[in-house]
Amino acid sequence: MKNNDLDFNTRLNQANKALQKIENKRSDTRIEQILGYKIYLFGNLKQLDSAVSINKALVQINIEKNDSVAIANNYFRLAYYYSQNNKKDSAFIANKIAKDIFLKLGDSVKIGENLAQMAIIQSDLGDFIGSDNTAIQALKYLDKDNLVYKSAIYNCIAISAKKRKEYKEAIYWYKKAIETSTIGRNKAIRSSNLAVTYRHLKEYDTSISIFNELIKDGSLDNDTKATSRVLDNLAYTKWLANENENVSDELLAVLKTRLAENDLWGLNASYAHLADYYKNKNPGIALEYAHKMYKQATLLNSAEDQLEAMQKLIELETSAKAKEYYHKYIKLSDIIIDAERKILNKFEKLRYYIEKKREDNLQLKINSSKKVLVL
């Protein structure tokens, strides 16, 4: 089970054999270690439902043993796998439970880390004000040397500000995130986002300078998707700075790479930039790319990008079809507004639910099954 030279499925089979050899499944301390390994193995195999199920079983054992530290640590891990499985609500609750236990234990580092994860989830789901409040709380608990989490929090605040179109505020926090980044790739990606933010303010020279520096330093050379993002944004920014600039070759080269890599989100961005680039040069080509963007955004289920694509189609299509997209645009806008309202209400209900229910009751609601031990 512990042999890193073996493939994950083989190690998982060995873990199950180890469990079968243990007679007393409730008192043997090795059970927790084996379950911990199974969670790790299922995670690497991308079998996230199984990782969550085993994690719940492990938490139940911790509860029965009244092991507060283990309960908190495993709720924190459970939150991670919920997030990986795109179950943000469940991840938020698991982080909140872990944070409350760490609060009783007086572990300020873990409190800060859980709050950081909660802030990121809130930002991902559109609760930007709530995210900012949670992020500021997290900073109060984190040690000054905990740069990984501090940088992540600064980045989270920057993203929320950017989504609210508060670009100067976003720039301030992106710079702090970059200054505290300890991982080269993270620093490069945050620098790229900083450059895009400067572009929103029409500070094109600054934006272009940052993109050029990213290409020159080679920090993203091993990341094709990130490199394509920088090259695409650089070409697009050059064109925004000077609409006579011929950047078609650069934009099309990136598109070719993204098609080869099946970079779905990257393709969405390429289609958007190409539609803008050809809008006045060749409206027919621009229309083709606008349609491709709309199709891609729909495939990705990205309402925001669908709206952007429809804006392009309204400008480029014939009057009858433009009217059709206009009505779709209005309808989708209303749906998004309603969804954002529901998200905010959902977080209010989550906060109320968590505060009103006793921690033990929440924990004991986890489904406990002996079968889950040998999944």
Coordinates of N, CA and C in Angstrom, one line a residue, residues 27-227:
S27 N -11.2 -0.9 16.8 CA -10.2 -0.6 17.8 C -8.8 -0.6 17.3
D28 N -8.5 -1.2 16.2 CA -7.2 -1.3 15.7 C -6.8 0.1 15.1
T29 N -5.7 0.7 15.6 CA -5.3 2.0 15.2 C -4.8 2.1 13.8
R30 N -4.5 0.9 13.2 CA -4.0 0.9 11.8 C -5.2 1.2 10.8
I31 N -6.4 1.0 11.3 CA -7.6 1.3 10.4 C -7.5 2.7 9.9
E32 N -7.2 3.7 10.8 CA -7.2 5.1 10.4 C -6.1 5.4 9.4
Q33 N -5.0 4.8 9.6 CA -3.9 4.9 8.7 C -4.2 4.4 7.3
I34 N -4.8 3.2 7.2 CA -5.2 2.6 6.0 C -6.2 3.4 5.2
L35 N -7.2 3.9 6.0 CA -8.3 4.7 5.4 C -7.7 6.0 4.8
G36 N -6.7 6.5 5.5 CA -6.1 7.8 5.1 C -5.4 7.5 3.7
Y37 N -4.7 6.4 3.6 CA -4.0 6.0 2.4 C -5.1 5.8 1.2
K38 N -6.2 5.2 1.6 CA -7.2 4.9 0.6 C -7.8 6.2 0.0
I39 N -8.0 7.2 0.9 CA -8.4 8.5 0.4 C -7.5 9.1 -0.6
Y40 N -6.2 9.0 -0.2 CA -5.1 9.5 -1.1 C -5.1 8.8 -2.4
L41 N -5.2 7.5 -2.4 CA -5.2 6.7 -3.6 C -6.4 6.9 -4.5
F42 N -7.6 7.0 -3.9 CA -8.8 7.3 -4.7 C -8.7 8.7 -5.3
G43 N -8.1 9.6 -4.6 CA -7.9 11.0 -5.1 C -7.1 11.0 -6.3
N44 N -6.0 10.3 -6.3 CA -5.0 10.2 -7.4 C -5.7 9.5 -8.6
L45 N -6.6 8.6 -8.3 CA -7.3 7.9 -9.4 C -8.5 8.7 -9.9
K46 N -8.7 9.9 -9.3 CA -9.8 10.7 -9.7 C -11.2 10.1 -9.4
Q47 N -11.2 9.2 -8.5 CA -12.5 8.6 -8.0 C -12.9 9.3 -6.8
L48 N -13.4 10.5 -7.0 CA -13.6 11.5 -5.9 C -14.8 11.1 -5.0
D49 N -15.8 10.5 -5.6 CA -16.9 10.1 -4.7 C -16.5 9.1 -3.7
S50 N -15.6 8.2 -4.2 CA -15.0 7.2 -3.2 C -14.1 7.8 -2.2
A51 N -13.3 8.8 -2.6 CA -12.5 9.5 -1.7 C -13.3 10.2 -0.6
V52 N -14.4 10.8 -1.0 CA -15.3 11.5 -0.1 C -15.9 10.5 0.9
S53 N -16.4 9.3 0.4 CA -17.1 8.3 1.2 C -16.1 7.7 2.3
I54 N -14.9 7.4 1.8 CA -13.9 6.9 2.8 C -13.6 8.0 3.8
N55 N -13.5 9.2 3.4 CA -13.2 10.3 4.3 C -14.3 10.5 5.4
K56 N -15.5 10.3 4.9 CA -16.6 10.4 5.9 C -16.6 9.2 6.9
A57 N -16.2 8.0 6.4 CA -16.1 6.9 7.3 C -15.0 7.2 8.4
L58 N -13.9 7.8 7.9 CA -12.8 8.1 8.8 C -13.2 9.1 9.8
V59 N -13.9 10.1 9.4 CA -14.4 11.1 10.4 C -15.3 10.5 11.4
Q60 N -16.2 9.6 11.0 CA -17.0 8.9 11.9 C -16.2 8.1 13.0
I61 N -15.2 7.5 12.6 CA -14.3 6.8 13.6 C -13.7 7.8 14.5
N62 N -13.2 8.9 14.0 CA -12.7 10.0 14.8 C -13.7 10.5 15.9
I63 N -14.9 10.6 15.4 CA -16.0 11.1 16.3 C -16.2 10.1 17.5
E64 N -16.3 8.8 17.1 CA -16.5 7.8 18.1 C -15.3 7.7 19.1
K65 N -14.1 8.1 18.7 CA -13.0 8.1 19.6 C -12.9 9.5 20.3
N66 N -13.7 10.4 19.9 CA -13.7 11.8 20.5 C -12.3 12.4 20.3
D67 N -11.7 12.2 19.1 CA -10.4 12.8 18.8 C -10.6 14.1 18.0
S68 N -10.6 15.2 18.7 CA -10.9 16.5 18.1 C -10.0 16.9 17.0
V69 N -8.7 16.7 17.3 CA -7.7 17.0 16.3 C -7.9 16.3 15.0
A70 N -8.1 15.0 15.1 CA -8.3 14.1 13.9 C -9.6 14.5 13.2
I71 N -10.6 14.8 14.0 CA -11.9 15.2 13.4 C -11.7 16.5 12.5
A72 N -11.0 17.5 13.1 CA -10.8 18.7 12.4 C -10.0 18.5 11.2
N73 N -8.9 17.8 11.3 CA -8.0 17.6 10.2 C -8.7 16.8 9.0
N74 N -9.5 15.9 9.4 CA -10.2 15.1 8.3 C -11.4 15.8 7.7
Y75 N -12.0 16.7 8.5 CA -13.0 17.6 7.9 C -12.3 18.5 6.9
F76 N -11.1 19.0 7.2 CA -10.3 19.9 6.3 C -10.0 19.1 5.0
R77 N -9.6 17.9 5.2 CA -9.3 17.0 4.0 C -10.6 16.7 3.2
L78 N -11.7 16.5 3.9 CA -13.0 16.2 3.3 C -13.4 17.5 2.4
A79 N -13.2 18.7 2.9 CA -13.5 19.9 2.2 C -12.7 19.9 0.9
Y80 N -11.5 19.5 1.0 CA -10.6 19.5 -0.3 C -11.2 18.6 -1.3
Y81 N -11.6 17.4 -1.0 CA -12.2 16.5 -2.0 C -13.6 16.9 -2.4
Y82 N -14.3 17.5 -1.6 CA -15.6 18.1 -2.0 C -15.3 19.2 -3.1
S83 N -14.3 20.0 -2.8 CA -14.0 21.1 -3.8 C -13.5 20.5 -5.1
Q84 N -12.7 19.4 -5.0 CA -12.2 18.8 -6.2 C -13.3 18.2 -7.0
N85 N -14.4 17.8 -6.3 CA -15.6 17.2 -7.0 C -16.6 18.2 -7.3
N86 N -16.2 19.5 -7.2 CA -17.1 20.6 -7.5 C -18.4 20.7 -6.7
K87 N -18.3 20.3 -5.4 CA -19.4 20.4 -4.5 C -19.0 21.5 -3.5
K88 N -19.1 22.7 -4.0 CA -18.6 23.9 -3.2 C -19.4 24.1 -1.9
D89 N -20.7 23.9 -1.9 CA -21.5 24.1 -0.7 C -21.0 23.2 0.4
S90 N -20.8 21.9 0.0 CA -20.4 20.9 1.0 C -19.0 21.2 1.5
A91 N -18.1 21.7 0.6 CA -16.8 22.0 0.9 C -16.8 23.2 1.9
F92 N -17.6 24.2 1.7 CA -17.7 25.3 2.6 C -18.1 24.9 4.0
I93 N -19.1 24.0 4.1 CA -19.6 23.5 5.4 C -18.5 22.7 6.1
A94 N -17.8 21.8 5.4 CA -16.8 21.0 6.0 C -15.6 21.9 6.5
N95 N -15.3 22.9 5.7 CA -14.2 23.9 6.2 C -14.7 24.6 7.4
K96 N -16.0 25.0 7.4 CA -16.5 25.8 8.6 C -16.5 24.9 9.9
I97 N -16.8 23.6 9.7 CA -16.8 22.7 10.9 C -15.4 22.6 11.4
A98 N -14.4 22.4 10.4 CA -13.0 22.2 10.8 C -12.5 23.5 11.5
K99 N -12.9 24.6 10.9 CA -12.4 25.9 11.5 C -12.9 26.1 12.9
D100 N -14.2 25.7 13.2 CA -14.8 25.9 14.5 C -14.1 25.0 15.5
I101 N -13.7 23.8 15.1 CA -13.0 22.9 16.0 C -11.6 23.4 16.3
F102 N -10.9 23.9 15.3 CA -9.6 24.4 15.5 C -9.6 25.7 16.3
L103 N -10.7 26.4 16.2 CA -10.9 27.6 17.1 C -10.9 27.2 18.6
K104 N -11.6 26.1 18.9 CA -11.7 25.6 20.3 C -10.3 25.0 20.7
L105 N -9.6 24.5 19.7 CA -8.2 24.0 20.0 C -7.2 25.0 20.1
G106 N -7.5 26.3 19.6 CA -6.6 27.4 19.7 C -5.5 27.3 18.6
D107 N -5.8 26.6 17.5 CA -4.8 26.4 16.5 C -5.0 27.5 15.4
S108 N -4.3 28.6 15.6 CA -4.5 29.8 14.7 C -4.2 29.6 13.3
V109 N -3.1 28.8 13.1 CA -2.7 28.5 11.7 C -3.8 27.8 10.9
K110 N -4.3 26.7 11.5 CA -5.4 25.9 10.9 C -6.7 26.8 10.7
I111 N -6.9 27.6 11.7 CA -8.1 28.5 11.6 C -8.0 29.4 10.3
G112 N -6.8 30.0 10.2 CA -6.5 30.8 9.0 C -6.6 30.1 7.7
E113 N -6.1 28.9 7.7 CA -6.1 28.1 6.4 C -7.5 27.7 6.0
N114 N -8.3 27.3 7.0 CA -9.7 27.0 6.7 C -10.5 28.2 6.2
L115 N -10.3 29.4 6.9 CA -10.9 30.6 6.5 C -10.5 31.0 5.1
A116 N -9.3 30.8 4.7 CA -8.8 31.1 3.4 C -9.5 30.2 2.4
Q117 N -9.7 28.9 2.6 CA -10.4 28.1 1.7 C -11.9 28.5 1.6
M118 N -12.5 28.9 2.7 CA -13.9 29.4 2.7 C -14.0 30.6 1.8
A119 N -13.0 31.6 2.0 CA -13.1 32.8 1.2 C -13.0 32.5 -0.3
I120 N -12.1 31.5 -0.7 CA -12.0 31.2 -2.1 C -13.3 30.6 -2.7
I121 N -13.9 29.7 -1.9 CA -15.2 29.2 -2.3 C -16.3 30.2 -2.5
Q122 N -16.3 31.2 -1.5 CA -17.3 32.3 -1.6 C -17.0 33.1 -2.9
S123 N -15.8 33.4 -3.2 CA -15.5 34.1 -4.4 C -15.8 33.3 -5.7
D124 N -15.5 32.0 -5.7 CA -15.9 31.2 -6.8 C -17.4 31.2 -7.1
L125 N -18.2 31.3 -6.0 CA -19.6 31.2 -6.2 C -20.3 32.6 -6.3
G126 N -19.5 33.7 -6.3 CA -20.0 35.0 -6.5 C -20.3 35.8 -5.3
D127 N -20.1 35.3 -4.1 CA -20.3 36.1 -2.9 C -19.1 36.9 -2.6
F128 N -18.8 37.9 -3.3 CA -17.6 38.7 -3.3 C -17.4 39.4 -1.9
I129 N -18.5 40.0 -1.5 CA -18.4 40.8 -0.2 C -18.1 39.8 0.9
G130 N -18.9 38.7 1.0 CA -18.6 37.7 2.0 C -17.3 37.1 1.9
S131 N -16.8 36.9 0.7 CA -15.4 36.4 0.5 C -14.4 37.4 1.1
D132 N -14.5 38.6 0.8 CA -13.6 39.6 1.3 C -13.5 39.6 2.8
N133 N -14.7 39.6 3.4 CA -14.8 39.5 4.9 C -14.1 38.3 5.5
T134 N -14.4 37.2 4.9 CA -13.7 35.9 5.3 C -12.2 36.0 5.1
A135 N -11.8 36.5 4.0 CA -10.3 36.6 3.7 C -9.6 37.5 4.7
I136 N -10.2 38.6 5.1 CA -9.6 39.5 6.0 C -9.5 38.8 7.4
Q137 N -10.5 38.0 7.8 CA -10.4 37.3 9.0 C -9.3 36.3 8.9
A138 N -9.1 35.6 7.8 CA -8.0 34.6 7.6 C -6.7 35.3 7.8
L139 N -6.5 36.5 7.3 CA -5.2 37.2 7.4 C -4.8 37.4 8.9
K140 N -5.9 37.6 9.7 CA -5.6 37.9 11.2 C -5.1 36.7 11.9
Y141 N -5.4 35.5 11.4 CA -5.0 34.3 12.1 C -3.6 33.7 11.6
L142 N -3.4 34.0 10.3 CA -2.2 33.4 9.7 C -0.9 34.0 10.2
D143 N 0.1 33.2 10.4 CA 1.4 33.7 10.7 C 2.0 34.4 9.6
K144 N 2.9 35.4 9.8 CA 3.4 36.2 8.8 C 4.3 35.4 7.8
D145 N 4.8 34.3 8.3 CA 5.7 33.4 7.4 C 4.9 32.4 6.6
N146 N 3.6 32.4 6.8 CA 2.7 31.4 6.0 C 2.4 32.1 4.7
L147 N 3.4 32.2 3.8 CA 3.3 32.9 2.6 C 2.4 32.2 1.6
V148 N 2.4 30.9 1.6 CA 1.5 30.2 0.6 C 0.1 30.6 0.7
Y149 N -0.4 30.6 2.0 CA -1.8 30.9 2.2 C -2.1 32.4 2.1
K150 N -1.1 33.2 2.6 CA -1.3 34.7 2.6 C -1.4 35.1 1.1
S151 N -0.5 34.5 0.3 CA -0.5 34.9 -1.2 C -1.8 34.4 -1.8
A152 N -2.3 33.3 -1.4 CA -3.6 32.8 -2.0 C -4.8 33.7 -1.6
I153 N -4.7 34.2 -0.3 CA -5.8 35.1 0.1 C -5.7 36.4 -0.7
Y154 N -4.5 37.0 -0.8 CA -4.4 38.2 -1.6 C -4.9 38.0 -3.0
N155 N -4.6 36.9 -3.6 CA -5.0 36.6 -4.9 C -6.6 36.5 -5.0
C156 N -7.1 35.9 -3.9 CA -8.6 35.7 -3.9 C -9.3 37.1 -3.8
I157 N -8.7 38.0 -3.0 CA -9.3 39.4 -2.9 C -9.2 40.1 -4.2
A158 N -8.0 39.9 -4.9 CA -7.8 40.5 -6.2 C -8.8 40.0 -7.2
I159 N -9.1 38.7 -7.2 CA -10.0 38.2 -8.2 C -11.4 38.7 -7.9
S160 N -11.8 38.8 -6.7 CA -13.1 39.3 -6.3 C -13.2 40.8 -6.8
A161 N -12.2 41.6 -6.6 CA -12.2 43.0 -7.0 C -12.3 43.1 -8.5
K162 N -11.5 42.3 -9.2 CA -11.5 42.3 -10.7 C -12.9 41.9 -11.2
K163 N -13.6 40.9 -10.6 CA -14.9 40.5 -11.1 C -15.9 41.6 -10.8
R164 N -15.7 42.5 -9.8 CA -16.6 43.6 -9.5 C -16.2 44.8 -10.4
K165 N -15.2 44.6 -11.2 CA -14.6 45.7 -12.1 C -14.0 46.8 -11.3
E166 N -13.5 46.5 -10.1 CA -12.7 47.5 -9.3 C -11.3 47.2 -9.6
Y167 N -10.8 47.7 -10.7 CA -9.6 47.3 -11.3 C -8.4 47.8 -10.5
K168 N -8.4 49.1 -10.0 CA -7.3 49.6 -9.2 C -7.1 48.8 -7.9
E169 N -8.3 48.5 -7.3 CA -8.2 47.7 -6.1 C -7.6 46.3 -6.4
A170 N -8.0 45.7 -7.5 CA -7.5 44.4 -7.9 C -6.0 44.5 -8.1
I171 N -5.5 45.5 -8.8 CA -4.1 45.7 -9.0 C -3.3 45.7 -7.7
Y172 N -3.8 46.4 -6.7 CA -3.1 46.5 -5.4 C -3.0 45.1 -4.8
W173 N -4.0 44.2 -4.9 CA -4.0 42.9 -4.2 C -3.2 41.9 -5.1
Y174 N -3.3 42.1 -6.4 CA -2.5 41.2 -7.3 C -1.0 41.4 -7.0
K175 N -0.6 42.6 -6.8 CA 0.8 42.9 -6.5 C 1.2 42.3 -5.2
K176 N 0.4 42.3 -4.2 CA 0.7 41.7 -2.9 C 0.8 40.2 -3.1
A177 N -0.1 39.6 -3.9 CA -0.1 38.2 -4.1 C 1.2 37.8 -4.8
I178 N 1.6 38.6 -5.8 CA 2.9 38.3 -6.5 C 4.1 38.4 -5.6
E179 N 4.1 39.4 -4.8 CA 5.2 39.7 -3.9 C 5.4 38.5 -2.9
T180 N 4.3 37.9 -2.5 CA 4.4 36.8 -1.5 C 4.4 35.4 -2.1
S181 N 4.3 35.3 -3.5 CA 4.2 34.0 -4.1 C 5.6 33.3 -3.9
T182 N 5.5 32.1 -3.5 CA 6.7 31.2 -3.3 C 6.8 30.2 -4.4
I183 N 5.8 30.0 -5.2 CA 5.8 29.1 -6.3 C 5.8 29.8 -7.6
G184 N 6.8 29.5 -8.4 CA 7.1 30.2 -9.7 C 5.9 30.3 -10.6
R185 N 5.2 29.2 -10.8 CA 4.0 29.1 -11.7 C 2.9 30.0 -11.2
N186 N 2.6 30.0 -9.8 CA 1.6 30.8 -9.3 C 1.9 32.3 -9.5
K187 N 3.2 32.6 -9.3 CA 3.6 34.0 -9.5 C 3.4 34.5 -10.9
A188 N 3.7 33.6 -11.9 CA 3.6 33.9 -13.3 C 2.1 34.1 -13.7
I189 N 1.2 33.2 -13.2 CA -0.2 33.3 -13.5 C -0.8 34.5 -12.9
R190 N -0.4 34.9 -11.7 CA -0.9 36.1 -11.1 C -0.4 37.4 -11.8
S191 N 0.8 37.3 -12.3 CA 1.4 38.4 -13.1 C 0.6 38.6 -14.4
S192 N 0.2 37.4 -15.0 CA -0.6 37.5 -16.2 C -2.0 38.1 -15.9
N193 N -2.6 37.7 -14.8 CA -3.9 38.4 -14.4 C -3.7 39.8 -14.1
L194 N -2.6 40.2 -13.5 CA -2.3 41.6 -13.3 C -2.2 42.4 -14.6
A195 N -1.6 41.8 -15.6 CA -1.4 42.4 -16.9 C -2.8 42.6 -17.6
V196 N -3.7 41.6 -17.4 CA -5.0 41.7 -18.0 C -5.8 42.9 -17.3
T197 N -5.6 43.0 -16.0 CA -6.3 44.0 -15.2 C -5.8 45.4 -15.7
Y198 N -4.5 45.6 -15.9 CA -4.0 46.9 -16.5 C -4.7 47.1 -17.8
R199 N -4.9 46.1 -18.6 CA -5.5 46.3 -19.9 C -6.9 46.8 -19.8
H200 N -7.6 46.3 -18.7 CA -9.0 46.9 -18.5 C -9.0 48.4 -18.2
L201 N -7.9 48.8 -17.7 CA -7.7 50.3 -17.4 C -7.1 51.0 -18.6
K202 N -6.9 50.3 -19.7 CA -6.4 50.8 -20.9 C -4.9 51.3 -20.8
E203 N -4.2 50.7 -19.8 CA -2.8 51.0 -19.6 C -2.0 49.9 -20.3
Y204 N -2.1 50.0 -21.7 CA -1.7 49.0 -22.5 C -0.1 48.7 -22.5
D205 N 0.6 49.8 -22.4 CA 2.1 49.7 -22.3 C 2.5 48.8 -21.1
T206 N 1.9 49.1 -20.0 CA 2.2 48.3 -18.8 C 1.8 46.9 -18.9
S207 N 0.7 46.7 -19.5 CA 0.2 45.3 -19.7 C 1.1 44.5 -20.6
I208 N 1.5 45.2 -21.8 CA 2.4 44.5 -22.7 C 3.7 44.2 -22.1
S209 N 4.2 45.1 -21.3 CA 5.5 44.9 -20.7 C 5.5 43.7 -19.8
I210 N 4.4 43.5 -19.0 CA 4.3 42.4 -18.1 C 4.3 41.1 -18.9
F211 N 3.4 41.1 -20.0 CA 3.3 39.9 -20.8 C 4.7 39.5 -21.4
N212 N 5.4 40.5 -21.9 CA 6.7 40.3 -22.6 C 7.7 39.7 -21.5
E213 N 7.7 40.2 -20.3 CA 8.6 39.7 -19.3 C 8.3 38.2 -19.0
L214 N 7.0 37.9 -18.9 CA 6.6 36.5 -18.7 C 7.1 35.5 -19.7
I215 N 7.1 36.0 -21.0 CA 7.6 35.2 -22.1 C 9.1 35.0 -22.0
K216 N 9.8 36.2 -21.6 CA 11.2 36.2 -21.6 C 11.8 35.3 -20.4
D217 N 11.1 35.4 -19.3 CA 11.7 34.6 -18.1 C 11.5 33.1 -18.2
G218 N 10.6 32.7 -19.1 CA 10.4 31.2 -19.3 C 9.8 30.5 -18.1
S219 N 9.1 31.2 -17.2 CA 8.5 30.5 -16.0 C 7.3 29.6 -16.4
L220 N 6.8 29.8 -17.6 CA 5.6 29.0 -18.0 C 5.9 28.1 -19.1
D221 N 7.2 27.9 -19.4 CA 7.6 27.1 -20.6 C 7.0 25.7 -20.6
N222 N 6.9 25.2 -19.4 CA 6.4 23.8 -19.3 C 4.9 23.7 -19.1
D223 N 4.2 24.8 -19.2 CA 2.7 24.9 -19.1 C 2.2 25.4 -20.4
T224 N 1.8 24.6 -21.3 CA 1.3 25.0 -22.6 C 0.1 25.9 -22.6
K225 N -0.9 25.5 -21.7 CA -2.1 26.3 -21.6 C -1.8 27.7 -21.1
A226 N -1.0 27.8 -20.1 CA -0.6 29.1 -19.5 C 0.2 30.0 -20.5
T227 N 1.1 29.3 -21.2 CA 1.9 30.0 -22.2 C 1.0 30.5 -23.3

